[in-house]
Amino acid sequence: MFNLVITLMLKPRYFFRTMRIDGTNHTARLFLLLIASLVGLIWAYMVWARLLPSWSRRPSVMVALVGGELVFVSVIVLTYVEALGVTYFSRRRGWRVPFRLAERLVCYCAIGWVPVAIIMGITMRFYADGRLDGWMSSLLGVWGPWQSLELLVLIGAVSLLWFETLVWIGVRQTKYANG
C-alpha cells in the first residue's frame, strides 16, 4: 500500500500507464475508503482541536466525529461525481474510458483529497480569526468579509487542483487502453 501511494504521488504517469485495467475495482474502492477515512479523521481532529473556526469552548468528540463523517461522505460522493464526469467527457471525445476504468482512476486519485482537507482547514482557521481580513486589507486596502469568503472558496478550488490534476494525468495515460 505504501509503495502504491509513493508511486502515485511521485510518478503518477508511470502509475497510470502500468495500472491494470481489467479485473475488479475492489482494491481501488478500498483505497478510496481509506483515503476518505483519513480525510474525515483529519477534519474531525481539526474540529476537535479547535483548529477550524473557533467556538466559545472545545466541541465534544461527537460533534467532531459527525463533522468528520460528513467530510468522509462528501469525499466519496464527489469522487464518484468525478467518475461520472470522466466517463461522460471521454465518451464525447471518443476515448475508451468506460465507467469501470473511470471509477478505478478517481479512486486512486483520491489521495489528492488529503492536501485539500489540510489547506482548507488552515485557511478556515485564518478566516475565523480575522487574520485573512487583516492580511488582505494590508495588501489591497478596503477588504470586507464577503471578499474573504470569496477568497476562502478560491483557495478551496485551487487546493482541489491536485485531485483534478491526478485525474487528468490518469485519463491521459489510459484513454486508449485495451482490456
Tab-separated table of N, CA and C in Angstrom:
chain	number	residue	atom	x	y	z
A	1	MET	N	0.835	-1.196	0.000
A	1	MET	CA	0.000	0.000	0.000
A	1	MET	C	0.874	1.252	0.000
A	2	PHE	N	1.930	1.229	0.849
A	2	PHE	CA	2.818	2.382	0.919
A	2	PHE	C	3.503	2.622	-0.424
A	3	ASN	N	3.897	1.540	-1.086
A	3	ASN	CA	4.513	1.629	-2.416
A	3	ASN	C	3.566	2.286	-3.412
A	4	LEU	N	2.295	1.901	-3.337
A	4	LEU	CA	1.286	2.454	-4.232
A	4	LEU	C	1.180	3.964	-4.060
A	5	VAL	N	1.132	4.415	-2.817
A	5	VAL	CA	0.993	5.852	-2.537
A	5	VAL	C	2.223	6.618	-3.013
A	6	ILE	N	3.408	6.089	-2.751
A	6	ILE	CA	4.640	6.770	-3.174
A	6	ILE	C	4.694	6.869	-4.696
A	7	THR	N	4.397	5.774	-5.389
A	7	THR	CA	4.420	5.800	-6.857
A	7	THR	C	3.376	6.758	-7.397
A	8	LEU	N	2.191	6.754	-6.798
A	8	LEU	CA	1.118	7.642	-7.252
A	8	LEU	C	1.474	9.107	-7.042
A	9	MET	N	2.129	9.414	-5.943
A	9	MET	CA	2.471	10.807	-5.649
A	9	MET	C	3.684	11.296	-6.451
A	10	LEU	N	4.696	10.435	-6.617
A	10	LEU	CA	5.932	10.880	-7.255
A	10	LEU	C	5.984	10.619	-8.754
A	11	LYS	N	5.337	9.547	-9.208
A	11	LYS	CA	5.353	9.193	-10.632
A	11	LYS	C	3.947	8.831	-11.100
A	12	PRO	N	3.029	9.793	-11.129
A	12	PRO	CA	1.648	9.443	-11.490
A	12	PRO	C	1.503	8.920	-12.919
A	13	ARG	N	2.289	9.432	-13.857
A	13	ARG	CA	2.194	8.932	-15.234
A	13	ARG	C	2.576	7.454	-15.307
A	14	TYR	N	3.667	7.113	-14.650
A	14	TYR	CA	4.097	5.723	-14.617
A	14	TYR	C	3.047	4.845	-13.935
A	15	PHE	N	2.496	5.327	-12.839
A	15	PHE	CA	1.488	4.552	-12.115
A	15	PHE	C	0.296	4.238	-13.016
A	16	PHE	N	-0.233	5.253	-13.704
A	16	PHE	CA	-1.424	5.030	-14.523
A	16	PHE	C	-1.104	4.260	-15.802
A	17	ARG	N	0.106	4.429	-16.323
A	17	ARG	CA	0.487	3.692	-17.525
A	17	ARG	C	0.617	2.197	-17.241
A	18	THR	N	1.044	1.839	-16.047
A	18	THR	CA	1.241	0.432	-15.704
A	18	THR	C	0.083	-0.153	-14.903
A	19	MET	N	-0.937	0.623	-14.634
A	19	MET	CA	-2.077	0.147	-13.855
A	19	MET	C	-2.878	-0.884	-14.656
A	20	ARG	N	-3.304	-1.940	-13.998
A	20	ARG	CA	-4.147	-2.939	-14.658
A	20	ARG	C	-5.529	-2.339	-14.871
A	21	ILE	N	-6.086	-2.565	-16.050
A	21	ILE	CA	-7.411	-2.012	-16.319
A	21	ILE	C	-8.483	-3.089	-16.354
A	22	ASP	N	-8.077	-4.349	-16.187
A	22	ASP	CA	-9.070	-5.413	-16.150
A	22	ASP	C	-9.240	-5.878	-14.704
A	23	GLY	N	-10.183	-6.743	-14.469
A	23	GLY	CA	-10.418	-7.246	-13.120
A	23	GLY	C	-11.396	-6.371	-12.360
A	24	THR	N	-11.435	-6.595	-11.065
A	24	THR	CA	-12.394	-5.857	-10.241
A	24	THR	C	-11.777	-4.572	-9.709
A	25	ASN	N	-12.643	-3.717	-9.220
A	25	ASN	CA	-12.207	-2.441	-8.647
A	25	ASN	C	-12.170	-2.484	-7.124
A	26	HIS	N	-12.150	-3.667	-6.537
A	26	HIS	CA	-12.201	-3.767	-5.084
A	26	HIS	C	-11.024	-3.072	-4.407
A	27	THR	N	-9.836	-3.230	-4.952
A	27	THR	CA	-8.653	-2.599	-4.353
A	27	THR	C	-8.752	-1.077	-4.449
A	28	ALA	N	-9.206	-0.580	-5.582
A	28	ALA	CA	-9.349	0.867	-5.754
A	28	ALA	C	-10.417	1.423	-4.808
A	29	ARG	N	-11.515	0.707	-4.652
A	29	ARG	CA	-12.574	1.157	-3.730
A	29	ARG	C	-12.079	1.153	-2.284
A	30	LEU	N	-11.316	0.135	-1.926
A	30	LEU	CA	-10.750	0.076	-0.582
A	30	LEU	C	-9.798	1.260	-0.365
A	31	PHE	N	-9.000	1.580	-1.369
A	31	PHE	CA	-8.098	2.722	-1.287
A	31	PHE	C	-8.891	4.010	-1.084
A	32	LEU	N	-10.000	4.170	-1.829
A	32	LEU	CA	-10.856	5.348	-1.655
A	32	LEU	C	-11.415	5.406	-0.243
A	33	LEU	N	-11.877	4.287	0.290
A	33	LEU	CA	-12.412	4.279	1.656
A	33	LEU	C	-11.339	4.644	2.685
A	34	LEU	N	-10.123	4.156	2.482
A	34	LEU	CA	-9.033	4.503	3.398
A	34	LEU	C	-8.702	5.992	3.333
A	35	ILE	N	-8.635	6.527	2.136
A	35	ILE	CA	-8.325	7.951	1.987
A	35	ILE	C	-9.457	8.810	2.539
A	36	ALA	N	-10.718	8.439	2.241
A	36	ALA	CA	-11.860	9.202	2.760
A	36	ALA	C	-11.882	9.148	4.285
A	37	SER	N	-11.533	8.001	4.863
A	37	SER	CA	-11.461	7.886	6.324
A	37	SER	C	-10.361	8.789	6.879
A	38	LEU	N	-9.220	8.791	6.215
A	38	LEU	CA	-8.118	9.646	6.652
A	38	LEU	C	-8.511	11.116	6.599
A	39	VAL	N	-9.131	11.529	5.503
A	39	VAL	CA	-9.553	12.924	5.372
A	39	VAL	C	-10.608	13.265	6.429
A	40	GLY	N	-11.546	12.352	6.666
A	40	GLY	CA	-12.557	12.577	7.702
A	40	GLY	C	-11.939	12.684	9.087
A	41	LEU	N	-10.939	11.845	9.378
A	41	LEU	CA	-10.268	11.917	10.679
A	41	LEU	C	-9.454	13.205	10.824
A	42	ILE	N	-8.812	13.629	9.743
A	42	ILE	CA	-8.079	14.901	9.776
A	42	ILE	C	-9.040	16.038	10.087
A	43	TRP	N	-10.177	16.027	9.417
A	43	TRP	CA	-11.167	17.093	9.616
A	43	TRP	C	-11.735	17.037	11.043
A	44	ALA	N	-12.041	15.827	11.530
A	44	ALA	CA	-12.576	15.682	12.888
A	44	ALA	C	-11.564	16.180	13.917
A	45	TYR	N	-10.287	15.869	13.707
A	45	TYR	CA	-9.264	16.362	14.621
A	45	TYR	C	-9.184	17.885	14.582
A	46	MET	N	-9.270	18.461	13.392
A	46	MET	CA	-9.206	19.918	13.281
A	46	MET	C	-10.380	20.571	14.005
A	47	VAL	N	-11.555	19.964	13.933
A	47	VAL	CA	-12.719	20.500	14.644
A	47	VAL	C	-12.523	20.346	16.148
A	48	TRP	N	-12.128	19.151	16.575
A	48	TRP	CA	-11.988	18.883	17.999
A	48	TRP	C	-10.874	19.722	18.636
A	49	ALA	N	-9.773	19.894	17.931
A	49	ALA	CA	-8.643	20.650	18.471
A	49	ALA	C	-8.814	22.151	18.279
A	50	ARG	N	-9.989	22.542	17.789
A	50	ARG	CA	-10.330	23.951	17.546
A	50	ARG	C	-9.372	24.597	16.559
A	51	LEU	N	-8.956	23.852	15.573
A	51	LEU	CA	-8.145	24.422	14.504
A	51	LEU	C	-9.031	25.036	13.434
A	52	LEU	N	-10.292	24.634	13.395
A	52	LEU	CA	-11.265	25.230	12.487
A	52	LEU	C	-11.947	26.383	13.211
A	53	PRO	N	-12.880	27.089	12.551
A	53	PRO	CA	-13.490	28.257	13.197
A	53	PRO	C	-13.849	27.997	14.658
A	54	SER	N	-13.398	28.924	15.508
A	54	SER	CA	-13.437	28.668	16.941
A	54	SER	C	-14.839	28.826	17.524
A	55	TRP	N	-15.104	27.967	18.494
A	55	TRP	CA	-16.289	28.063	19.306
A	55	TRP	C	-15.871	28.632	20.650
A	56	SER	N	-16.871	28.958	21.486
A	56	SER	CA	-16.534	29.517	22.795
A	56	SER	C	-15.830	28.482	23.671
A	57	ARG	N	-16.156	27.212	23.465
A	57	ARG	CA	-15.479	26.150	24.219
A	57	ARG	C	-15.146	25.021	23.250
A	58	ARG	N	-14.339	24.106	23.700
A	58	ARG	CA	-13.945	22.971	22.846
A	58	ARG	C	-15.181	22.128	22.529
A	59	PRO	N	-15.397	21.821	21.244
A	59	PRO	CA	-16.546	20.993	20.887
A	59	PRO	C	-16.363	19.560	21.383
A	60	SER	N	-17.475	18.874	21.552
A	60	SER	CA	-17.387	17.495	22.028
A	60	SER	C	-16.803	16.607	20.928
A	61	VAL	N	-16.379	15.442	21.344
A	61	VAL	CA	-15.831	14.480	20.393
A	61	VAL	C	-16.912	14.075	19.390
A	62	MET	N	-18.159	13.991	19.857
A	62	MET	CA	-19.263	13.602	18.980
A	62	MET	C	-19.463	14.632	17.862
A	63	VAL	N	-19.398	15.906	18.187
A	63	VAL	CA	-19.535	16.952	17.161
A	63	VAL	C	-18.402	16.828	16.142
A	64	ALA	N	-17.203	16.583	16.626
A	64	ALA	CA	-16.055	16.439	15.730
A	64	ALA	C	-16.221	15.217	14.829
A	65	LEU	N	-16.692	14.106	15.385
A	65	LEU	CA	-16.864	12.898	14.582
A	65	LEU	C	-17.974	13.048	13.548
A	66	VAL	N	-19.036	13.759	13.900
A	66	VAL	CA	-20.112	13.996	12.921
A	66	VAL	C	-19.577	14.840	11.768
A	67	GLY	N	-18.766	15.852	12.072
A	67	GLY	CA	-18.145	16.636	11.005
A	67	GLY	C	-17.224	15.796	10.145
A	68	GLY	N	-16.473	14.915	10.782
A	68	GLY	CA	-15.592	14.012	10.039
A	68	GLY	C	-16.370	13.055	9.151
A	69	GLU	N	-17.516	12.566	9.657
A	69	GLU	CA	-18.358	11.679	8.845
A	69	GLU	C	-18.927	12.401	7.634
A	70	LEU	N	-19.326	13.655	7.823
A	70	LEU	CA	-19.838	14.432	6.682
A	70	LEU	C	-18.759	14.625	5.623
A	71	VAL	N	-17.542	14.884	6.061
A	71	VAL	CA	-16.436	15.037	5.121
A	71	VAL	C	-16.147	13.700	4.438
A	72	PHE	N	-16.195	12.600	5.181
A	72	PHE	CA	-15.992	11.254	4.634
A	72	PHE	C	-16.988	10.983	3.501
A	73	VAL	N	-18.256	11.231	3.761
A	73	VAL	CA	-19.295	11.006	2.745
A	73	VAL	C	-19.103	11.955	1.568
A	74	SER	N	-18.753	13.204	1.847
A	74	SER	CA	-18.559	14.186	0.772
A	74	SER	C	-17.425	13.767	-0.161
A	75	VAL	N	-16.339	13.260	0.392
A	75	VAL	CA	-15.206	12.815	-0.434
A	75	VAL	C	-15.647	11.685	-1.358
A	76	ILE	N	-16.389	10.733	-0.834
A	76	ILE	CA	-16.835	9.611	-1.659
A	76	ILE	C	-17.801	10.081	-2.741
A	77	VAL	N	-18.764	10.925	-2.377
A	77	VAL	CA	-19.745	11.407	-3.361
A	77	VAL	C	-19.054	12.228	-4.451
A	78	LEU	N	-18.193	13.155	-4.063
A	78	LEU	CA	-17.518	13.991	-5.058
A	78	LEU	C	-16.574	13.175	-5.942
A	79	THR	N	-15.985	12.141	-5.400
A	79	THR	CA	-15.119	11.275	-6.202
A	79	THR	C	-15.938	10.550	-7.262
A	80	TYR	N	-17.101	10.051	-6.901
A	80	TYR	CA	-17.938	9.356	-7.880
A	80	TYR	C	-18.577	10.316	-8.879
A	81	VAL	N	-18.851	11.551	-8.477
A	81	VAL	CA	-19.302	12.562	-9.444
A	81	VAL	C	-18.211	12.796	-10.482
A	82	GLU	N	-16.970	12.824	-10.030
A	82	GLU	CA	-15.839	12.970	-10.950
A	82	GLU	C	-15.763	11.788	-11.909
A	83	ALA	N	-16.019	10.579	-11.416
A	83	ALA	CA	-16.005	9.389	-12.284
A	83	ALA	C	-17.086	9.501	-13.360
A	84	LEU	N	-18.256	9.985	-12.996
A	84	LEU	CA	-19.317	10.181	-13.989
A	84	LEU	C	-18.906	11.220	-15.029
A	85	GLY	N	-18.267	12.298	-14.565
A	85	GLY	CA	-17.799	13.328	-15.493
A	85	GLY	C	-16.730	12.817	-16.437
A	86	VAL	N	-15.800	12.027	-15.913
A	86	VAL	CA	-14.747	11.451	-16.758
A	86	VAL	C	-15.368	10.552	-17.817
A	87	THR	N	-16.335	9.736	-17.419
A	87	THR	CA	-16.996	8.840	-18.365
A	87	THR	C	-17.725	9.628	-19.446
A	88	TYR	N	-18.444	10.657	-19.034
A	88	TYR	CA	-19.216	11.464	-19.988
A	88	TYR	C	-18.299	12.147	-20.999
A	89	PHE	N	-17.273	12.842	-20.521
A	89	PHE	CA	-16.407	13.571	-21.444
A	89	PHE	C	-15.546	12.646	-22.295
A	90	SER	N	-15.189	11.494	-21.750
A	90	SER	CA	-14.427	10.531	-22.543
A	90	SER	C	-15.273	9.993	-23.691
A	91	ARG	N	-16.518	9.719	-23.404
A	91	ARG	CA	-17.409	9.222	-24.454
A	91	ARG	C	-17.587	10.279	-25.547
A	92	ARG	N	-17.702	11.531	-25.157
A	92	ARG	CA	-17.880	12.605	-26.151
A	92	ARG	C	-16.633	12.807	-27.013
A	93	ARG	N	-15.459	12.515	-26.466
A	93	ARG	CA	-14.213	12.686	-27.220
A	93	ARG	C	-13.773	11.433	-27.961
A	94	GLY	N	-14.466	10.333	-27.757
A	94	GLY	CA	-14.109	9.096	-28.436
A	94	GLY	C	-13.004	8.312	-27.756
A	95	TRP	N	-12.765	8.575	-26.474
A	95	TRP	CA	-11.752	7.848	-25.739
A	95	TRP	C	-12.368	6.586	-25.142
A	96	ARG	N	-11.536	5.603	-24.838
A	96	ARG	CA	-12.007	4.336	-24.257
A	96	ARG	C	-11.856	4.349	-22.736
A	97	VAL	N	-12.651	5.176	-22.084
A	97	VAL	CA	-12.642	5.225	-20.623
A	97	VAL	C	-14.068	4.966	-20.137
A	98	PRO	N	-14.455	3.678	-20.036
A	98	PRO	CA	-15.789	3.371	-19.518
A	98	PRO	C	-15.853	3.648	-18.018
A	99	PHE	N	-17.037	3.531	-17.458
A	99	PHE	CA	-17.219	3.877	-16.044
A	99	PHE	C	-16.323	3.053	-15.127
A	100	ARG	N	-16.141	1.752	-15.407
A	100	ARG	CA	-15.303	0.927	-14.526
A	100	ARG	C	-13.864	1.448	-14.453
A	101	LEU	N	-13.321	1.861	-15.585
A	101	LEU	CA	-11.964	2.408	-15.597
A	101	LEU	C	-11.935	3.784	-14.944
A	102	ALA	N	-12.946	4.601	-15.232
A	102	ALA	CA	-13.016	5.937	-14.617
A	102	ALA	C	-13.126	5.819	-13.100
A	103	GLU	N	-13.907	4.843	-12.641
A	103	GLU	CA	-14.033	4.627	-11.198
A	103	GLU	C	-12.683	4.257	-10.596
A	104	ARG	N	-11.959	3.373	-11.249
A	104	ARG	CA	-10.641	2.965	-10.745
A	104	ARG	C	-9.686	4.164	-10.714
A	105	LEU	N	-9.708	4.967	-11.771
A	105	LEU	CA	-8.831	6.143	-11.824
A	105	LEU	C	-9.107	7.099	-10.673
A	106	VAL	N	-10.369	7.491	-10.511
A	106	VAL	CA	-10.674	8.503	-9.500
A	106	VAL	C	-10.519	7.959	-8.083
A	107	CYS	N	-10.719	6.661	-7.891
A	107	CYS	CA	-10.483	6.089	-6.557
A	107	CYS	C	-9.020	6.213	-6.170
A	108	TYR	N	-8.118	5.947	-7.112
A	108	TYR	CA	-6.696	6.104	-6.803
A	108	TYR	C	-6.299	7.573	-6.709
A	109	CYS	N	-6.960	8.421	-7.457
A	109	CYS	CA	-6.650	9.853	-7.396
A	109	CYS	C	-7.156	10.506	-6.120
A	110	ALA	N	-7.939	9.791	-5.343
A	110	ALA	CA	-8.486	10.340	-4.098
A	110	ALA	C	-7.397	10.767	-3.128
A	111	ILE	N	-6.175	10.317	-3.331
A	111	ILE	CA	-5.061	10.759	-2.490
A	111	ILE	C	-4.940	12.287	-2.548
A	112	GLY	N	-5.435	12.889	-3.618
A	112	GLY	CA	-5.409	14.344	-3.756
A	112	GLY	C	-6.348	15.071	-2.813
A	113	TRP	N	-7.256	14.365	-2.137
A	113	TRP	CA	-8.161	14.997	-1.179
A	113	TRP	C	-7.461	15.327	0.138
A	114	VAL	N	-6.371	14.656	0.457
A	114	VAL	CA	-5.693	14.895	1.733
A	114	VAL	C	-5.159	16.324	1.819
A	115	PRO	N	-4.408	16.823	0.824
A	115	PRO	CA	-3.970	18.219	0.919
A	115	PRO	C	-5.137	19.200	0.888
A	116	VAL	N	-6.222	18.843	0.206
A	116	VAL	CA	-7.395	19.734	0.166
A	116	VAL	C	-7.918	19.948	1.580
A	117	ALA	N	-8.053	18.882	2.358
A	117	ALA	CA	-8.573	18.999	3.725
A	117	ALA	C	-7.642	19.837	4.600
A	118	ILE	N	-6.356	19.614	4.468
A	118	ILE	CA	-5.399	20.348	5.310
A	118	ILE	C	-5.375	21.827	4.941
A	119	ILE	N	-5.301	22.129	3.654
A	119	ILE	CA	-5.253	23.530	3.211
A	119	ILE	C	-6.542	24.256	3.573
A	120	MET	N	-7.690	23.598	3.369
A	120	MET	CA	-8.958	24.247	3.706
A	120	MET	C	-9.092	24.457	5.212
A	121	GLY	N	-8.629	23.511	6.004
A	121	GLY	CA	-8.688	23.685	7.456
A	121	GLY	C	-7.861	24.866	7.929
A	122	ILE	N	-6.651	24.978	7.413
A	122	ILE	CA	-5.779	26.095	7.793
A	122	ILE	C	-6.383	27.421	7.333
A	123	THR	N	-6.892	27.458	6.119
A	123	THR	CA	-7.471	28.691	5.592
A	123	THR	C	-8.714	29.097	6.373
A	124	MET	N	-9.559	28.119	6.732
A	124	MET	CA	-10.759	28.446	7.505
A	124	MET	C	-10.393	28.967	8.888
A	125	ARG	N	-9.307	28.471	9.451
A	125	ARG	CA	-8.871	28.989	10.751
A	125	ARG	C	-8.434	30.445	10.625
A	126	PHE	N	-7.688	30.769	9.596
A	126	PHE	CA	-7.299	32.163	9.370
A	126	PHE	C	-8.525	33.038	9.153
A	127	TYR	N	-9.510	32.517	8.435
A	127	TYR	CA	-10.746	33.266	8.184
A	127	TYR	C	-11.495	33.516	9.486
A	128	ALA	N	-11.605	32.509	10.344
A	128	ALA	CA	-12.339	32.642	11.596
A	128	ALA	C	-11.653	33.610	12.553
A	129	ASP	N	-10.335	33.619	12.552
A	129	ASP	CA	-9.601	34.514	13.445
A	129	ASP	C	-9.552	35.946	12.939
A	130	GLY	N	-9.954	36.169	11.718
A	130	GLY	CA	-9.874	37.505	11.145
A	130	GLY	C	-8.516	37.833	10.575
A	131	ARG	N	-7.584	36.893	10.625
A	131	ARG	CA	-6.245	37.144	10.082
A	131	ARG	C	-6.256	37.272	8.568
A	132	LEU	N	-7.210	36.600	7.927
A	132	LEU	CA	-7.330	36.697	6.476
A	132	LEU	C	-7.739	38.112	6.086
A	133	ASP	N	-8.686	38.688	6.861
A	133	ASP	CA	-9.131	40.058	6.587
A	133	ASP	C	-7.989	41.047	6.769
A	134	GLY	N	-7.249	40.906	7.865
A	134	GLY	CA	-6.154	41.834	8.134
A	134	GLY	C	-5.056	41.741	7.089
A	135	TRP	N	-4.734	40.544	6.688
A	135	TRP	CA	-3.679	40.342	5.705
A	135	TRP	C	-4.085	40.923	4.356
A	136	MET	N	-5.319	40.645	3.925
A	136	MET	CA	-5.770	41.159	2.631
A	136	MET	C	-5.996	42.665	2.672
A	137	SER	N	-6.444	43.200	3.811
A	137	SER	CA	-6.628	44.652	3.924
A	137	SER	C	-5.301	45.377	3.804
A	138	SER	N	-4.250	44.817	4.393
A	138	SER	CA	-2.942	45.467	4.296
A	138	SER	C	-2.411	45.412	2.863
A	139	LEU	N	-2.805	44.393	2.108
A	139	LEU	CA	-2.368	44.276	0.717
A	139	LEU	C	-3.179	45.145	-0.236
A	140	LEU	N	-4.503	45.099	-0.082
A	140	LEU	CA	-5.381	45.710	-1.074
A	140	LEU	C	-6.159	46.922	-0.591
A	141	GLY	N	-6.011	47.304	0.655
A	141	GLY	CA	-6.785	48.437	1.159
A	141	GLY	C	-8.089	47.969	1.774
A	142	VAL	N	-9.202	48.483	1.279
A	142	VAL	CA	-10.510	48.142	1.835
A	142	VAL	C	-10.837	46.686	1.492
A	143	TRP	N	-11.162	45.914	2.514
A	143	TRP	CA	-11.420	44.489	2.319
A	143	TRP	C	-12.529	44.089	3.281
A	144	GLY	N	-13.635	43.610	2.747
A	144	GLY	CA	-14.779	43.236	3.570
A	144	GLY	C	-14.871	41.750	3.803
A	145	PRO	N	-15.829	41.351	4.649
A	145	PRO	CA	-15.967	39.922	4.957
A	145	PRO	C	-16.388	39.085	3.756
A	146	TRP	N	-17.153	39.648	2.824
A	146	TRP	CA	-17.565	38.857	1.656
A	146	TRP	C	-16.388	38.541	0.755
A	147	GLN	N	-15.468	39.481	0.645
A	147	GLN	CA	-14.284	39.202	-0.152
A	147	GLN	C	-13.450	38.093	0.483
A	148	SER	N	-13.404	38.042	1.812
A	148	SER	CA	-12.668	36.973	2.487
A	148	SER	C	-13.318	35.622	2.233
A	149	LEU	N	-14.643	35.593	2.230
A	149	LEU	CA	-15.346	34.343	1.944
A	149	LEU	C	-15.085	33.899	0.509
A	150	GLU	N	-15.056	34.857	-0.409
A	150	GLU	CA	-14.732	34.533	-1.795
A	150	GLU	C	-13.306	33.997	-1.907
A	151	LEU	N	-12.388	34.578	-1.157
A	151	LEU	CA	-11.010	34.099	-1.154
A	151	LEU	C	-10.937	32.678	-0.586
A	152	LEU	N	-11.734	32.396	0.444
A	152	LEU	CA	-11.788	31.055	1.021
A	152	LEU	C	-12.239	30.036	-0.019
A	153	VAL	N	-13.274	30.371	-0.773
A	153	VAL	CA	-13.761	29.484	-1.837
A	153	VAL	C	-12.694	29.323	-2.925
A	154	LEU	N	-12.019	30.400	-3.271
A	154	LEU	CA	-10.958	30.341	-4.280
A	154	LEU	C	-9.807	29.447	-3.824
A	155	ILE	N	-9.400	29.570	-2.578
A	155	ILE	CA	-8.319	28.727	-2.063
A	155	ILE	C	-8.753	27.265	-2.065
A	156	GLY	N	-10.027	27.003	-1.736
A	156	GLY	CA	-10.546	25.638	-1.801
A	156	GLY	C	-10.489	25.081	-3.205
A	157	ALA	N	-10.854	25.906	-4.185
A	157	ALA	CA	-10.826	25.457	-5.578
A	157	ALA	C	-9.394	25.201	-6.049
A	158	VAL	N	-8.483	26.056	-5.658
A	158	VAL	CA	-7.079	25.873	-6.057
A	158	VAL	C	-6.493	24.629	-5.405
A	159	SER	N	-6.822	24.388	-4.129
A	159	SER	CA	-6.291	23.187	-3.471
A	159	SER	C	-6.886	21.915	-4.068
A	160	LEU	N	-8.065	22.010	-4.657
A	160	LEU	CA	-8.703	20.872	-5.315
A	160	LEU	C	-7.988	20.499	-6.615
A	161	LEU	N	-7.151	21.390	-7.109
A	161	LEU	CA	-6.457	21.130	-8.367
A	161	LEU	C	-5.531	19.912	-8.308
A	162	TRP	N	-5.019	19.542	-7.126
A	162	TRP	CA	-4.156	18.368	-7.053
A	162	TRP	C	-4.947	17.117	-7.421
A	163	PHE	N	-6.158	16.988	-6.863
A	163	PHE	CA	-7.024	15.864	-7.204
A	163	PHE	C	-7.351	15.887	-8.693
A	164	GLU	N	-7.741	17.036	-9.203
A	164	GLU	CA	-8.111	17.161	-10.616
A	164	GLU	C	-6.932	16.891	-11.541
A	165	THR	N	-5.750	17.317	-11.147
A	165	THR	CA	-4.563	17.070	-11.964
A	165	THR	C	-4.251	15.576	-12.032
A	166	LEU	N	-4.365	14.894	-10.906
A	166	LEU	CA	-4.150	13.447	-10.915
A	166	LEU	C	-5.163	12.747	-11.813
A	167	VAL	N	-6.421	13.176	-11.765
A	167	VAL	CA	-7.448	12.584	-12.628
A	167	VAL	C	-7.098	12.834	-14.091
A	168	TRP	N	-6.690	14.047	-14.413
A	168	TRP	CA	-6.350	14.377	-15.794
A	168	TRP	C	-5.183	13.530	-16.285
A	169	ILE	N	-4.146	13.377	-15.451
A	169	ILE	CA	-3.000	12.547	-15.833
A	169	ILE	C	-3.450	11.103	-16.052
A	170	GLY	N	-4.296	10.600	-15.155
A	170	GLY	CA	-4.780	9.234	-15.287
A	170	GLY	C	-5.576	9.009	-16.556
A	171	VAL	N	-6.447	9.954	-16.887
A	171	VAL	CA	-7.252	9.819	-18.122
A	171	VAL	C	-6.356	9.898	-19.342
A	172	ARG	N	-5.394	10.799	-19.335
A	172	ARG	CA	-4.488	10.930	-20.482
A	172	ARG	C	-3.670	9.648	-20.699
A	173	GLN	N	-3.295	8.970	-19.628
A	173	GLN	CA	-2.473	7.770	-19.758
A	173	GLN	C	-3.297	6.529	-20.132
A	174	THR	N	-4.592	6.550	-19.903
A	174	THR	CA	-5.407	5.345	-20.144
A	174	THR	C	-6.508	5.554	-21.169
A	175	LYS	N	-6.522	6.675	-21.861
A	175	LYS	CA	-7.654	6.975	-22.734
A	175	LYS	C	-7.802	6.008	-23.911
A	176	TYR	N	-6.752	5.366	-24.334
A	176	TYR	CA	-6.839	4.383	-25.415
A	176	TYR	C	-6.423	2.991	-24.964
A	177	ALA	N	-6.549	2.735	-23.670
A	177	ALA	CA	-6.132	1.433	-23.135
A	177	ALA	C	-7.069	0.334	-23.595
A	178	ASN	N	-6.528	-0.827	-23.785
A	178	ASN	CA	-7.321	-2.007	-24.154
A	178	ASN	C	-7.284	-3.010	-23.015
A	179	GLY	N	-8.435	-3.633	-22.796
A	179	GLY	CA	-8.553	-4.626	-21.729
A	179	GLY	C	-7.926	-5.945	-22.106
